[in-house]
Coordinates of C-alpha atoms and ligand atoms in Angstrom, one line a residue:
M14 CA 0.0 0.0 0.0
I15 CA 2.7 2.5 1.0
S16 CA 4.6 4.1 -1.9
E17 CA 8.2 3.3 -2.6
K18 CA 9.0 6.9 -2.0
M19 CA 7.6 6.8 1.5
M20 CA 9.3 3.6 2.5
P21 CA 12.7 5.0 3.5
L22 CA 10.9 7.7 5.5
V23 CA 8.8 5.1 7.3
N24 CA 11.9 3.1 8.2
N25 CA 13.8 6.1 9.4
N26 CA 10.9 7.3 11.5
S27 CA 11.2 4.1 13.6
A28 CA 14.7 5.3 14.7
I29 CA 13.2 8.6 16.0
R30 CA 10.3 6.7 17.5
M31 CA 12.8 4.4 19.3
M32 CA 14.5 7.3 20.9
F33 CA 11.1 8.7 22.1
E34 CA 10.1 5.3 23.4
E35 CA 13.5 4.9 25.1
G36 CA 12.9 8.3 26.9
K37 CA 9.5 7.1 28.1
R38 CA 10.9 3.7 29.2
L39 CA 13.7 5.4 31.2
A40 CA 11.3 7.8 32.8
E41 CA 9.0 5.0 33.9
K42 CA 11.9 3.0 35.3
Y43 CA 14.0 5.7 37.0
G44 CA 11.5 8.6 37.4
R45 CA 11.1 11.6 35.1
E46 CA 13.4 13.8 37.3
N47 CA 16.3 11.3 36.8
V48 CA 16.1 11.2 33.0
Y49 CA 18.0 13.9 31.1
D50 CA 16.4 14.2 27.7
F51 CA 18.4 16.6 25.6
S52 CA 17.1 15.2 22.3
L53 CA 14.2 17.6 21.3
G54 CA 14.3 21.1 19.9
N55 CA 11.0 22.0 21.6
P56 CA 11.3 25.5 23.1
S57 CA 11.3 25.4 26.9
V58 CA 10.5 29.1 27.4
P59 CA 6.8 29.8 27.3
S60 CA 5.3 32.2 24.6
P61 CA 5.4 35.8 25.7
D62 CA 2.2 36.8 27.7
A63 CA 1.3 39.2 24.9
V64 CA 0.8 36.2 22.5
N65 CA -1.7 34.5 24.8
E66 CA -3.4 37.8 25.6
A67 CA -3.7 38.5 21.8
I68 CA -5.2 35.0 21.2
C69 CA -7.9 35.6 23.8
D70 CA -8.6 39.2 22.8
I71 CA -8.8 38.3 19.0
V72 CA -11.2 35.5 19.7
K73 CA -13.4 37.7 21.9
T74 CA -13.4 40.8 19.8
E75 CA -12.8 40.1 16.1
D76 CA -15.6 39.1 13.7
P77 CA -15.7 35.3 13.8
V78 CA -16.8 34.9 10.2
F79 CA -13.8 37.0 9.1
L80 CA -11.4 35.4 11.7
H81 CA -12.2 31.8 10.7
G82 CA -12.6 32.4 7.0
Y83 CA -10.5 31.7 3.9
M84 CA -8.2 34.5 2.7
S85 CA -5.7 35.1 0.0
N86 CA -3.4 32.1 -0.2
A87 CA -0.4 34.4 0.5
G88 CA -2.0 35.5 3.8
Y89 CA -3.7 38.6 5.1
E90 CA -2.3 41.7 3.4
D91 CA -2.2 43.8 6.6
V92 CA -0.3 41.0 8.4
R93 CA 2.2 40.7 5.6
A94 CA 2.6 44.5 5.6
A95 CA 3.2 44.4 9.4
V96 CA 5.8 41.7 9.0
A97 CA 7.5 43.6 6.2
D98 CA 7.6 46.8 8.3
S99 CA 9.1 44.9 11.3
I100 CA 11.9 43.5 9.1
N101 CA 12.5 46.9 7.6
R102 CA 12.8 48.5 11.0
R103 CA 15.2 45.9 12.3
F104 CA 17.4 45.3 9.2
Q105 CA 17.1 48.5 7.2
T106 CA 15.5 46.7 4.2
S107 CA 12.6 47.9 2.1
F108 CA 10.0 45.1 1.8
D109 CA 6.3 45.5 1.6
E110 CA 3.3 43.0 1.7
N111 CA 4.2 41.9 -1.9
N112 CA 7.4 40.4 -0.6
I113 CA 5.9 38.4 2.3
L114 CA 4.1 35.1 2.0
M115 CA 2.7 33.7 5.2
T116 CA 3.4 30.0 5.7
V117 CA 2.6 27.1 8.0
G118 CA 6.0 27.3 9.7
A119 CA 9.5 26.9 8.3
A120 CA 8.9 23.3 7.2
S121 CA 6.1 24.4 5.0
G122 CA 7.9 27.5 3.8
M123 CA 10.8 25.3 2.7
N124 CA 8.4 23.0 0.9
V125 CA 6.7 25.9 -0.8
I126 CA 9.9 27.4 -2.2
L127 CA 11.3 24.1 -3.2
K128 CA 8.1 23.1 -5.0
T129 CA 8.1 26.5 -6.7
I130 CA 11.6 26.2 -8.2
L131 CA 12.6 22.5 -8.5
D132 CA 12.3 20.3 -11.5
P133 CA 13.1 16.6 -11.2
G134 CA 16.9 16.1 -11.1
D135 CA 17.7 19.6 -10.0
E136 CA 20.4 19.8 -7.4
V137 CA 20.1 21.5 -4.0
I138 CA 23.3 22.1 -2.1
V139 CA 23.4 21.8 1.7
F140 CA 26.3 22.3 4.1
A141 CA 26.9 19.5 6.7
P142 CA 26.0 19.4 9.4
Y143 CA 22.4 20.2 8.5
F144 CA 18.8 19.5 9.5
L145 CA 18.2 16.2 7.8
E146 CA 14.6 16.9 7.1
Y147 CA 15.9 18.9 4.1
N148 CA 16.5 15.6 2.4
A149 CA 12.8 14.7 2.6
Y150 CA 11.7 18.2 1.5
I151 CA 14.1 18.1 -1.6
N152 CA 13.0 14.5 -2.4
N153 CA 9.4 15.6 -2.3
Y154 CA 10.0 17.4 -5.6
D155 CA 12.5 14.8 -7.0
G156 CA 15.4 17.1 -6.4
K157 CA 18.9 15.7 -5.7
V158 CA 20.7 16.6 -2.4
V159 CA 24.4 17.6 -2.8
V160 CA 26.2 17.7 0.5
I161 CA 29.2 19.8 1.3
S162 CA 31.3 18.1 3.9
P163 CA 31.7 19.8 7.3
D164 CA 34.6 22.0 8.2
R165 CA 35.2 20.4 11.6
E166 CA 37.4 23.3 12.8
S167 CA 35.1 26.3 12.3
F168 CA 31.8 24.7 11.2
Q169 CA 31.4 27.6 8.7
P170 CA 30.7 26.4 5.2
K171 CA 33.6 24.8 3.2
L172 CA 33.7 27.3 0.4
S173 CA 36.2 25.6 -1.9
E174 CA 34.2 22.4 -2.0
F175 CA 31.0 24.5 -2.4
E176 CA 32.4 26.2 -5.5
E177 CA 33.5 22.9 -7.0
K178 CA 30.2 21.2 -6.5
I179 CA 28.1 23.8 -8.2
S180 CA 27.0 22.4 -11.6
E181 CA 24.6 23.4 -14.4
K182 CA 22.0 21.3 -12.4
T183 CA 22.3 23.4 -9.3
K184 CA 19.0 25.1 -8.6
A185 CA 19.3 26.0 -4.9
V186 CA 21.6 26.3 -1.9
I187 CA 20.2 26.0 1.6
I188 CA 21.9 27.8 4.5
N189 CA 20.7 27.7 8.1
T190 CA 22.2 30.3 10.5
P191 CA 22.1 30.3 13.5
N192 CA 22.7 26.7 12.8
N193 CA 20.9 23.5 13.9
P194 CA 22.9 21.5 15.2
T195 CA 26.1 23.6 15.8
G196 CA 24.8 26.9 17.0
V197 CA 27.3 28.6 14.7
I198 CA 26.3 31.9 13.0
Y199 CA 27.6 32.4 9.5
S200 CA 29.7 35.6 9.4
S201 CA 29.2 38.5 7.1
E202 CA 32.5 37.5 5.5
T203 CA 31.2 34.0 4.8
L204 CA 27.9 35.3 3.3
T205 CA 29.8 37.7 1.1
K206 CA 32.0 34.8 -0.2
I207 CA 28.9 32.6 -0.8
A208 CA 27.2 35.4 -2.7
D209 CA 30.4 36.1 -4.8
I210 CA 30.6 32.4 -5.7
L211 CA 26.9 32.2 -6.6
R212 CA 27.1 35.3 -8.8
K213 CA 30.2 34.0 -10.5
K214 CA 28.6 30.6 -11.1
E215 CA 25.3 32.0 -12.3
K216 CA 27.2 34.0 -14.9
E217 CA 29.7 31.2 -15.9
L218 CA 27.0 28.5 -16.2
G219 CA 24.1 30.7 -17.5
I220 CA 21.8 29.5 -14.7
Q221 CA 19.8 31.0 -11.8
I222 CA 20.6 29.7 -8.3
V223 CA 18.3 30.5 -5.4
L224 CA 19.9 30.9 -1.9
I225 CA 17.3 29.7 0.6
S226 CA 18.1 31.0 4.1
D227 CA 16.3 28.9 6.7
E228 CA 16.0 31.1 9.8
P229 CA 14.0 29.6 12.6
Y230 CA 16.7 30.6 15.0
R231 CA 17.4 34.2 13.9
E232 CA 16.3 35.7 17.2
L233 CA 18.4 33.3 19.3
A234 CA 21.8 34.9 19.2
Y235 CA 24.1 35.4 22.2
D236 CA 26.8 37.8 23.4
G237 CA 25.5 40.5 21.1
A238 CA 26.3 38.4 18.0
E239 CA 24.9 39.8 14.8
V240 CA 22.9 37.6 12.4
P241 CA 23.4 39.3 9.0
Y242 CA 20.3 39.7 6.8
V243 CA 21.0 37.5 3.8
T244 CA 18.9 39.3 1.2
K245 CA 21.5 42.1 1.4
Y246 CA 24.2 39.9 0.1
Y247 CA 22.7 38.1 -2.9
H248 CA 19.8 39.0 -5.2
N249 CA 18.2 35.5 -5.6
T250 CA 17.7 35.0 -1.9
V251 CA 14.5 33.6 -0.3
V252 CA 14.3 33.9 3.5
C253 CA 12.3 31.1 5.3
Y254 CA 11.3 32.3 8.7
S255 CA 9.3 30.7 11.5
Y256 CA 7.8 31.8 14.8
S257 CA 8.2 28.3 16.2
K258 CA 11.3 29.2 18.3
S259 CA 11.2 33.0 18.3
L260 CA 7.7 33.0 20.0
S261 CA 7.7 29.4 21.2
L262 CA 4.8 28.5 18.9
P263 CA 6.0 25.3 17.1
G264 CA 2.6 23.6 17.5
E265 CA 0.7 26.6 16.0
R266 CA 2.5 26.4 12.7
I267 CA 3.2 30.0 11.6
G268 CA 6.0 31.6 9.6
Y269 CA 6.7 33.4 6.4
L270 CA 8.8 33.5 3.2
V271 CA 10.5 36.7 2.1
I272 CA 10.7 37.0 -1.7
P273 CA 12.6 40.2 -2.4
D274 CA 12.1 42.5 -5.4
E275 CA 15.7 41.9 -6.4
M276 CA 15.0 38.3 -7.3
D277 CA 14.9 37.3 -10.9
E278 CA 11.2 37.1 -12.1
K279 CA 10.1 38.1 -8.6
D280 CA 6.4 38.6 -9.4
R281 CA 6.2 35.2 -11.2
V282 CA 8.1 33.5 -8.3
F283 CA 5.8 35.1 -5.7
S284 CA 2.6 34.0 -7.6
A285 CA 4.0 30.5 -8.1
A286 CA 4.9 30.2 -4.4
T287 CA 1.4 31.4 -3.5
I288 CA -0.1 28.6 -5.7
A289 CA 2.4 26.1 -4.2
N290 CA 1.1 27.0 -0.8
R291 CA -2.4 26.2 -2.0
V292 CA -1.7 23.0 -3.9
L293 CA 0.5 21.6 -1.2
G294 CA -2.7 21.5 0.9
C295 CA -1.8 24.3 3.3
V296 CA -4.1 26.7 1.4
N297 CA -3.1 29.5 3.7
A298 CA -1.2 29.9 7.0
P299 CA -3.5 29.6 10.1
S300 CA -5.8 32.7 10.3
L301 CA -5.8 33.1 14.1
M302 CA -2.0 32.9 14.2
Q303 CA -1.7 35.4 11.5
R304 CA -3.9 37.9 13.4
V305 CA -1.7 37.2 16.5
I306 CA 1.5 37.9 14.6
M307 CA -0.1 41.2 13.4
R308 CA -0.3 42.3 17.1
C309 CA 2.9 40.6 18.3
V310 CA 5.3 41.2 15.4
D311 CA 7.9 42.8 17.6
E312 CA 7.5 40.5 20.7
K313 CA 10.5 38.5 21.8
T314 CA 11.2 35.3 23.5
D315 CA 13.3 35.2 26.7
V316 CA 16.7 34.7 25.1
K317 CA 18.4 35.2 28.4
A318 CA 16.9 32.0 29.7
Y319 CA 18.5 30.0 26.8
D320 CA 21.7 31.9 27.3
K321 CA 21.8 30.9 31.0
N322 CA 21.4 27.3 30.0
R323 CA 24.0 27.6 27.2
K324 CA 26.6 29.0 29.7
L325 CA 25.9 26.4 32.3
L326 CA 26.0 23.4 29.9
Y327 CA 28.9 24.6 27.7
E328 CA 31.1 25.5 30.7
G329 CA 30.1 22.3 32.5
L330 CA 30.9 20.1 29.6
T331 CA 34.2 21.7 28.6
K332 CA 35.3 21.6 32.2
L333 CA 34.7 17.9 32.2
G334 CA 37.0 17.6 29.2
F335 CA 34.4 17.3 26.4
E336 CA 35.2 19.2 23.2
C337 CA 32.2 21.3 22.1
V338 CA 31.5 23.8 19.4
K339 CA 30.8 27.1 21.3
P340 CA 27.3 28.0 20.3
E341 CA 26.7 31.6 19.2
G342 CA 23.0 31.1 18.6
A343 CA 20.1 28.6 18.4
F344 CA 19.7 26.2 21.4
Y345 CA 22.0 23.3 20.7
I346 CA 25.6 22.3 21.6
F347 CA 27.4 20.1 19.1
M348 CA 29.8 17.9 21.1
K349 CA 32.6 15.8 19.9
V350 CA 32.4 12.1 20.8
P351 CA 35.8 11.4 22.5
S352 CA 36.3 8.0 20.9
G353 CA 34.7 9.1 17.6
D354 CA 32.3 6.1 18.0
E355 CA 28.9 7.6 18.2
K356 CA 27.0 4.4 18.7
S357 CA 28.9 3.2 21.8
F358 CA 28.9 6.8 23.2
L359 CA 25.0 6.9 22.9
E360 CA 24.9 3.5 24.8
E361 CA 27.2 4.8 27.5
A362 CA 25.2 8.1 27.8
K363 CA 22.0 6.0 28.1
K364 CA 23.5 4.2 31.1
E365 CA 23.5 7.6 32.8
N366 CA 19.9 8.3 31.5
I367 CA 21.2 11.0 29.1
L368 CA 19.5 11.2 25.8
V369 CA 21.1 13.1 22.9
V370 CA 20.9 12.9 19.1
P371 CA 23.8 11.4 17.1
G372 CA 25.7 13.7 14.7
S373 CA 25.0 11.3 11.8
S374 CA 21.4 12.5 12.1
F375 CA 22.9 15.8 10.8
A376 CA 25.3 14.2 8.2
C377 CA 28.2 14.7 10.6
S378 CA 29.2 11.6 12.5
G379 CA 31.5 11.6 15.5
Y380 CA 29.4 14.2 17.3
V381 CA 26.2 14.4 19.3
R382 CA 23.7 17.2 19.5
I383 CA 22.6 18.3 22.9
A384 CA 19.5 20.5 22.9
Y385 CA 19.6 22.9 25.9
C386 CA 16.0 24.1 25.4
V387 CA 15.3 22.4 28.7
S388 CA 14.9 23.6 32.3
Y389 CA 18.0 25.1 34.0
D390 CA 17.3 22.7 36.8
M391 CA 17.5 19.7 34.5
I392 CA 21.0 20.8 33.3
E393 CA 22.1 21.2 36.9
R394 CA 20.9 17.7 37.7
A395 CA 22.4 16.2 34.5
L396 CA 25.9 17.6 35.1
P397 CA 26.9 14.9 37.7
A398 CA 25.7 12.3 35.2
F399 CA 27.8 13.9 32.4
K400 CA 30.7 13.8 34.9
R401 CA 30.4 10.0 35.4
L402 CA 30.1 9.6 31.6
A403 CA 33.2 11.7 31.1
K404 CA 35.2 9.6 33.5
R405 CA 34.3 6.5 31.5
V406 CA 34.4 7.7 27.9
I407 CA 37.3 10.2 28.1
K408 CA 39.4 7.7 30.2
A409 CA 38.6 5.0 27.7
C410 CA 40.0 6.8 24.7
E411 CA 43.1 7.9 26.6
K412 CA 44.0 4.2 27.1
Ligands
PLP25 N1 14.6 24.3 9.9 C1 15.4 24.0 11.0 C2 16.9 24.1 10.9 C3 14.8 23.5 12.2 O1 15.6 23.2 13.2 C4 13.4 23.3 12.2 C5 12.8 22.8 13.4 O2 13.4 22.4 14.4 C6 12.7 23.7 11.1 C7 13.3 24.2 10.0 C8 11.2 23.6 11.1 O3 10.6 24.6 11.8 P1 9.0 24.8 11.9 O4 8.6 24.4 13.2 O5 8.9 26.3 11.7 O6 8.4 24.1 10.8

């Protein structure tokens, strides 16, 4: 019954399910407070009060027929204008409602833009480590994933390999900064170089390449780090934004695409993306959430809480002798497996009731991802368990 195209996804899903089941089993056996589950990227900070107040007020005061009705497939015009104004204020851009397409979160935004531009066999370049769901999104439209190997020193993109792997089949490049799973922010210098390479290759090969900037973690940056606005670097850029992390609304499914005027055939791309939103079955982004965004467009999550977690965990782990990529943004720490053997490390971690995600789930083996969007208290309780783990696994590889 199940299609051949779905089969690998079904098989892979069982690995994720197994991790979920393992967490449940450990919690039943040892008690929830003695299990340290760092596997999920679910925000631990609640949505700002203004969001919940807006939901209540909108439901009470706005016309229900309008509120629960269909609208333009691109979303409400006033919401799109409010989003554009907010981006302009913060990043000195000049967008308006005709540049903003409201989506059902970033996952949907990525699918919308990939459906809009991909023909079967078109190549999409991604930089390892990366969010492996991209493979499924690209495969949805019979695109081909081209992976650039990780730079294990800086975790910035490997630009020489990138340039080499661009071919006449390249249709898109996906970047994700701040990055899941490393927490690295791509510098302005890196973005300038990526843009230079893309412009050069577009000209050389006579093709158009879309740079898709997947930005669910844009607002989560620490120590005053700047997250450059990518449309300023390269004309054919599409920004894929989400409120899942920035307003802690992952279950509500709301985000947007920015399709700038500078883009080649911008109006046609925008219309096609609007149709893609419809025919993919989203039809439009959730109406209530769009109205909430209209009121809460400049609301912020409690970045300080994540920063506090980041400091405690990063300092704790490095003090124990673990080697970690210092996160500049997002809410993940990418930690090197001392022996390089991910599988045995995960087993050892499990003995301490620590659950983390293997680096191979991000196309970068020999590491694990530790999500610190958890309670501060859980990190405090987990550190002694990490200490026992360090004693075993770091000693073992010194032998
Ligand atoms: N892109 C990256 C890099 C992510 O980490 C996630 C979710 O964790 C998404 C996209 C999907 O986000 P959304 O909930 O907005 O669909």
